[in-house]
Amino acid sequence: MRFRILGTLEVRAYGDRITLASPRRQRALAVLLLNPNSVVPVERMIDALWEDEPPATAVKQVRNCVSALRGRLGEAGGAIVTDGPGYRLQTDVDDLDSLRFRRHVAAARGLAGQAKLLDAVEEIRAALALWRGPALDGLRTTTLAGRAAVLDEQRADAVELGAEWRLRLGETDEVVRELTEFCGEHPMREQSHLLLMRALAKEGRYAEASTLFHGLRRRLADELGVDPNPDLRRLHEQILAEATPSELEPEAPPEHHHFDRAVTELAEAVTWQWRAEAELRSLHRPQPIVLRWSALARPGRPARRGDLDDIAETFTALPERQLVVLGDPGSGKSVLALMLTLELLRTRAPGAPVPVLLSLASWDPRREHLDRWLAGRLADNHPALLTARQYGPGAPTRLVLGGHVVPVLDGLDEMPADLRVAALDALDQTMAVGRSLVLTCRSAEYEEVTRESGPVLGAATVVRLEPVARQEAITYLSARGNDRWLPVAERLRRDPDAALGRVLRTPLMVDLARIGYGRPGADPAELLGAEDAAALEGQLLDSFVPNAYAQVPQPPGRNPKTSPSGRYTAAQATRWLGFLARHLDRARSRDLAWWQLYRVVPAGTRSALIGALIALFFVVTGWVDDGPALAAIYGLSFGGAGYLTHRFGRPPEPLRTELRFAGATGKFAGRFAIGAVVGVLLGLGWSLAAGLVVFLALVFGCVFAVHVWLAKPVDASRVSSPRTILRNERTGAIALAVSFLVSLGLFDGMAFAFTAQTRFLPVLGGRYDLALAVAGGLAGAAFGWFMARGVAAGCYGLAGVIAGGQVFPAATNPVLPIVVGVFFGGGIGLAVLVTRAWGNYFVHHVWLAATGRLPWRLMHFLDDAHRRGVLRQAGGVYQFRHARVQERLAAISHDEQEVR
């Protein structure tokens, strides 16, 4: 009998594989194999078999499970013996791959200690050859995960040992090939990156070694808030010292080298992105429900049928790699698209196109060409591709037009109905030249569109996802408790066309039924009372969010970054998610983008809110300057400018920048000079003393120059996420607002305190100066143009004319200029802040949270919903994991709003 746990759990006897259909038996065997020849107490067996609260009969069920396991293993079942408080599995080293692995590693270490590196490398290779994937892949419960992670760590140590020994032997080429893939799988492992950097440096590939270091440093800072260890930093400094400047630049030809990096790093980023989503959604768990498909018959083409495991192979074997996947709501189209993307990435050859999974919901084919939209989505999700110095000019567009991207477009049906015909026609025209494509759509919507548009995508193979077979649904539902599901199984067999049978024909509904009634205490027999299929579907959909937010005990030592929070109740989550779903329904979108949250608030309300906030600061400024009349003028002019800008101007989008100081010296000096000139002109215009003018020049110079440190990211292997976009945009928005607050607040306070009261073209009895009005208008227009272009330039230019020409007496109290400077600068800073995506989001989020429609910590709530599997992350936006759940929540939220 041979046992294998270094990968998926396998048991073989005389060359034949023994299947263990029950996940409970698999876990029981796994916990015994993780502790070979050692006693496993019954309590630990219970923890391994039940992730949730174990039933009262857990001890008895463990005994029954072990008894059944012994019977299934046949003669080898006698190796499982009862020993005191638990069970022990007696096995030899040759019968268990984890023991053989450890024996090889120990032998390799011994040989290396004797300076026999060639023999040591061979032993390590033999040890690593036993691995077929992560230990107990797909079978990790909380109890099993810790011991399995220890094995994974031992494998990683073995990989690094082998690489270190081969470096001593001079086998750098092989080390680079192996560790490049390994570092991609373990992007935070410092020792592996250290060895790979050494190998690259020995081959003279200094630029790649430096890029590898910077990528690791950014990931460590983002995820853990730490720097690379001292050994890595010293090695990087050594590389920089040894390499010439030309060696640190990409090798010739630069354009080709840049572009190769863009393709490679895009493939890495997409792999990490969707692998994390697949793990979060447990798509690799044992015995998932089977997704079967069949190709629609076409003349001259053989009929094809298959399941999820062979869809990638089928796609790559097509004469024209164009695939349309149809299915009913909840049939698993998005899961198929995700798994197809990951499998194509896994088997992708160097230089081959990169499959990129995108939601079609954000594309408007009447306004934007498909290739332009694809390039835009690449730039949004991987903003570093826009850095020409790293990847060449126009990398996203070149990736699309050069055929380096395979679009996997999910959800034609999720587009507004009036856009689907135009979208399908655009796809047909763009993809008619033999480009690869994968498209998913609900069957009814696709048939309706093709009736209107006529034959399209003639070269594509169209497959339809089949309903879940009755027996497969029964097997899936009863895997964790056969007895409780017997009434449901009997009803499905006896009356498959009843309401229950019709509902449980899609993977979504079967999964919701298992989640909702698989918990201890739940009775699946409640499903038998439904006579109406629509009502039963609604019942199961309504159970999704409460089940996702069920309060369960958390294991000790959990990682708060990857574990759900206990902060939110099911009622709160249902209310807030319903509000967001209704917002997306009105916007006819699937993409939940934080920077578009302002659309929830009516245009008049949000514009008035921003105008009032800005006016408040300027009312105080005018009142302190010269009383209520000037307060009204200031408040109306600048508050009105803010209102009109946000009522009719273009809404802000995030700029996706990050702080970067390298290579910014020249730009800093240029911006400093411009700012200094502005400071000098303002100081002279308001007749300030020479020393104050110099001081203003220094302040304005620094304020203008700091913006050069906000640059595009440089690592395309990192995928944008909602949180990283918000964090980077918040940094830029606050830096910009504070710079204007300090500079203009300081200027206004100094002008109030120290102006020589020079009059140029006074009118209205000396209360208004035309020259100052022109200067104020030009400054306001420049300010508005800098912030939000045309509309803002006109509005703030007019405000500058009205307010800038006002003449008021100099300060008589030394405290007053400070107050004026603070409030004037605060008003200007706020006006700047709300023209940036984060500032706009911040104001409207506070309004919505204060009125109870959203939580105060919105991003934390959305992250938590993502960890619970309610939302999925697609680049920089969130989406509801199931479109039908979004539709249901939106409908319920709308009905509740109508009742109110």
Tab-separated table of N, CA and C in Angstrom, residues 412-413 415-425 427 439 441-456:
chain	number	residue	atom	x	y	z
A	412	LEU	N	-21.542	38.766	-21.339
A	412	LEU	CA	-22.215	39.608	-22.342
A	412	LEU	C	-23.607	39.974	-21.852
A	413	ASP	N	-24.264	39.057	-21.151
A	413	ASP	CA	-25.614	39.301	-20.655
A	413	ASP	C	-25.653	40.368	-19.571
A	415	MET	N	-24.187	43.219	-19.733
A	415	MET	CA	-24.220	44.544	-20.336
A	415	MET	C	-25.675	45.005	-20.438
A	416	PRO	N	-25.920	46.317	-20.473
A	416	PRO	CA	-27.283	46.786	-20.708
A	416	PRO	C	-27.852	46.186	-21.993
A	417	ALA	N	-29.139	45.861	-21.962
A	417	ALA	CA	-29.749	45.141	-23.086
A	417	ALA	C	-29.589	45.883	-24.406
A	418	ASP	N	-29.632	47.213	-24.367
A	418	ASP	CA	-29.555	47.971	-25.613
A	418	ASP	C	-28.140	48.043	-26.188
A	419	LEU	N	-27.144	47.501	-25.457
A	419	LEU	CA	-25.767	47.523	-25.955
A	419	LEU	C	-25.308	46.159	-26.471
A	420	ARG	N	-26.060	45.109	-26.208
A	420	ARG	CA	-25.559	43.765	-26.501
A	420	ARG	C	-25.390	43.518	-27.987
A	421	VAL	N	-26.349	43.972	-28.800
A	421	VAL	CA	-26.232	43.759	-30.248
A	421	VAL	C	-25.013	44.487	-30.783
A	422	ALA	N	-24.824	45.739	-30.354
A	422	ALA	CA	-23.656	46.499	-30.809
A	422	ALA	C	-22.368	45.841	-30.332
A	423	ALA	N	-22.380	45.303	-29.117
A	423	ALA	CA	-21.178	44.654	-28.590
A	423	ALA	C	-20.841	43.409	-29.391
A	424	LEU	N	-21.831	42.579	-29.673
A	424	LEU	CA	-21.573	41.349	-30.416
A	424	LEU	C	-21.121	41.657	-31.843
A	425	ASP	N	-21.699	42.696	-32.425
A	425	ASP	CA	-21.270	43.098	-33.772
A	425	ASP	C	-19.826	43.591	-33.754
A	427	LEU	N	-17.508	42.722	-31.565
A	427	LEU	CA	-16.670	41.538	-31.358
A	427	LEU	C	-16.482	40.777	-32.658
A	439	LEU	N	-15.823	34.041	-24.763
A	439	LEU	CA	-16.957	34.882	-24.419
A	439	LEU	C	-17.981	34.049	-23.666
A	441	CYS	N	-21.981	34.021	-21.831
A	441	CYS	CA	-23.267	34.718	-21.867
A	441	CYS	C	-24.357	33.751	-21.442
A	442	ARG	N	-25.411	34.279	-20.864
A	442	ARG	CA	-26.583	33.459	-20.603
A	442	ARG	C	-27.206	33.035	-21.929
A	443	SER	N	-27.734	31.840	-21.953
A	443	SER	CA	-28.224	31.263	-23.211
A	443	SER	C	-29.346	32.095	-23.816
A	444	ALA	N	-30.349	32.451	-23.013
A	444	ALA	CA	-31.506	33.167	-23.549
A	444	ALA	C	-31.095	34.518	-24.122
A	445	GLU	N	-30.230	35.238	-23.418
A	445	GLU	CA	-29.800	36.549	-23.896
A	445	GLU	C	-28.989	36.425	-25.191
A	446	TYR	N	-28.144	35.390	-25.269
A	446	TYR	CA	-27.341	35.214	-26.481
A	446	TYR	C	-28.228	34.895	-27.685
A	447	GLU	N	-29.195	34.033	-27.480
A	447	GLU	CA	-30.097	33.698	-28.584
A	447	GLU	C	-30.893	34.920	-29.033
A	448	GLU	N	-31.299	35.732	-28.073
A	448	GLU	CA	-32.042	36.948	-28.427
A	448	GLU	C	-31.171	37.903	-29.228
A	449	VAL	N	-29.917	38.068	-28.796
A	449	VAL	CA	-29.009	38.977	-29.504
A	449	VAL	C	-28.723	38.470	-30.912
A	450	THR	N	-28.478	37.168	-31.046
A	450	THR	CA	-28.161	36.640	-32.377
A	450	THR	C	-29.366	36.686	-33.303
A	451	ARG	N	-30.571	36.637	-32.745
A	451	ARG	CA	-31.750	36.803	-33.604
A	451	ARG	C	-31.801	38.205	-34.179
A	452	GLU	N	-31.399	39.187	-33.385
A	452	GLU	CA	-31.429	40.573	-33.853
A	452	GLU	C	-30.264	40.901	-34.770
A	453	SER	N	-29.084	40.352	-34.459
A	453	SER	CA	-27.879	40.744	-35.204
A	453	SER	C	-27.575	39.834	-36.372
A	454	GLY	N	-28.173	38.636	-36.400
A	454	GLY	CA	-27.831	37.678	-37.446
A	454	GLY	C	-26.613	36.870	-37.057
A	455	PRO	N	-26.145	35.984	-37.941
A	455	PRO	CA	-24.987	35.130	-37.626
A	455	PRO	C	-23.746	35.952	-37.310
A	456	VAL	N	-23.101	35.653	-36.194
A	456	VAL	CA	-21.879	36.345	-35.782
A	456	VAL	C	-20.892	35.321	-35.267
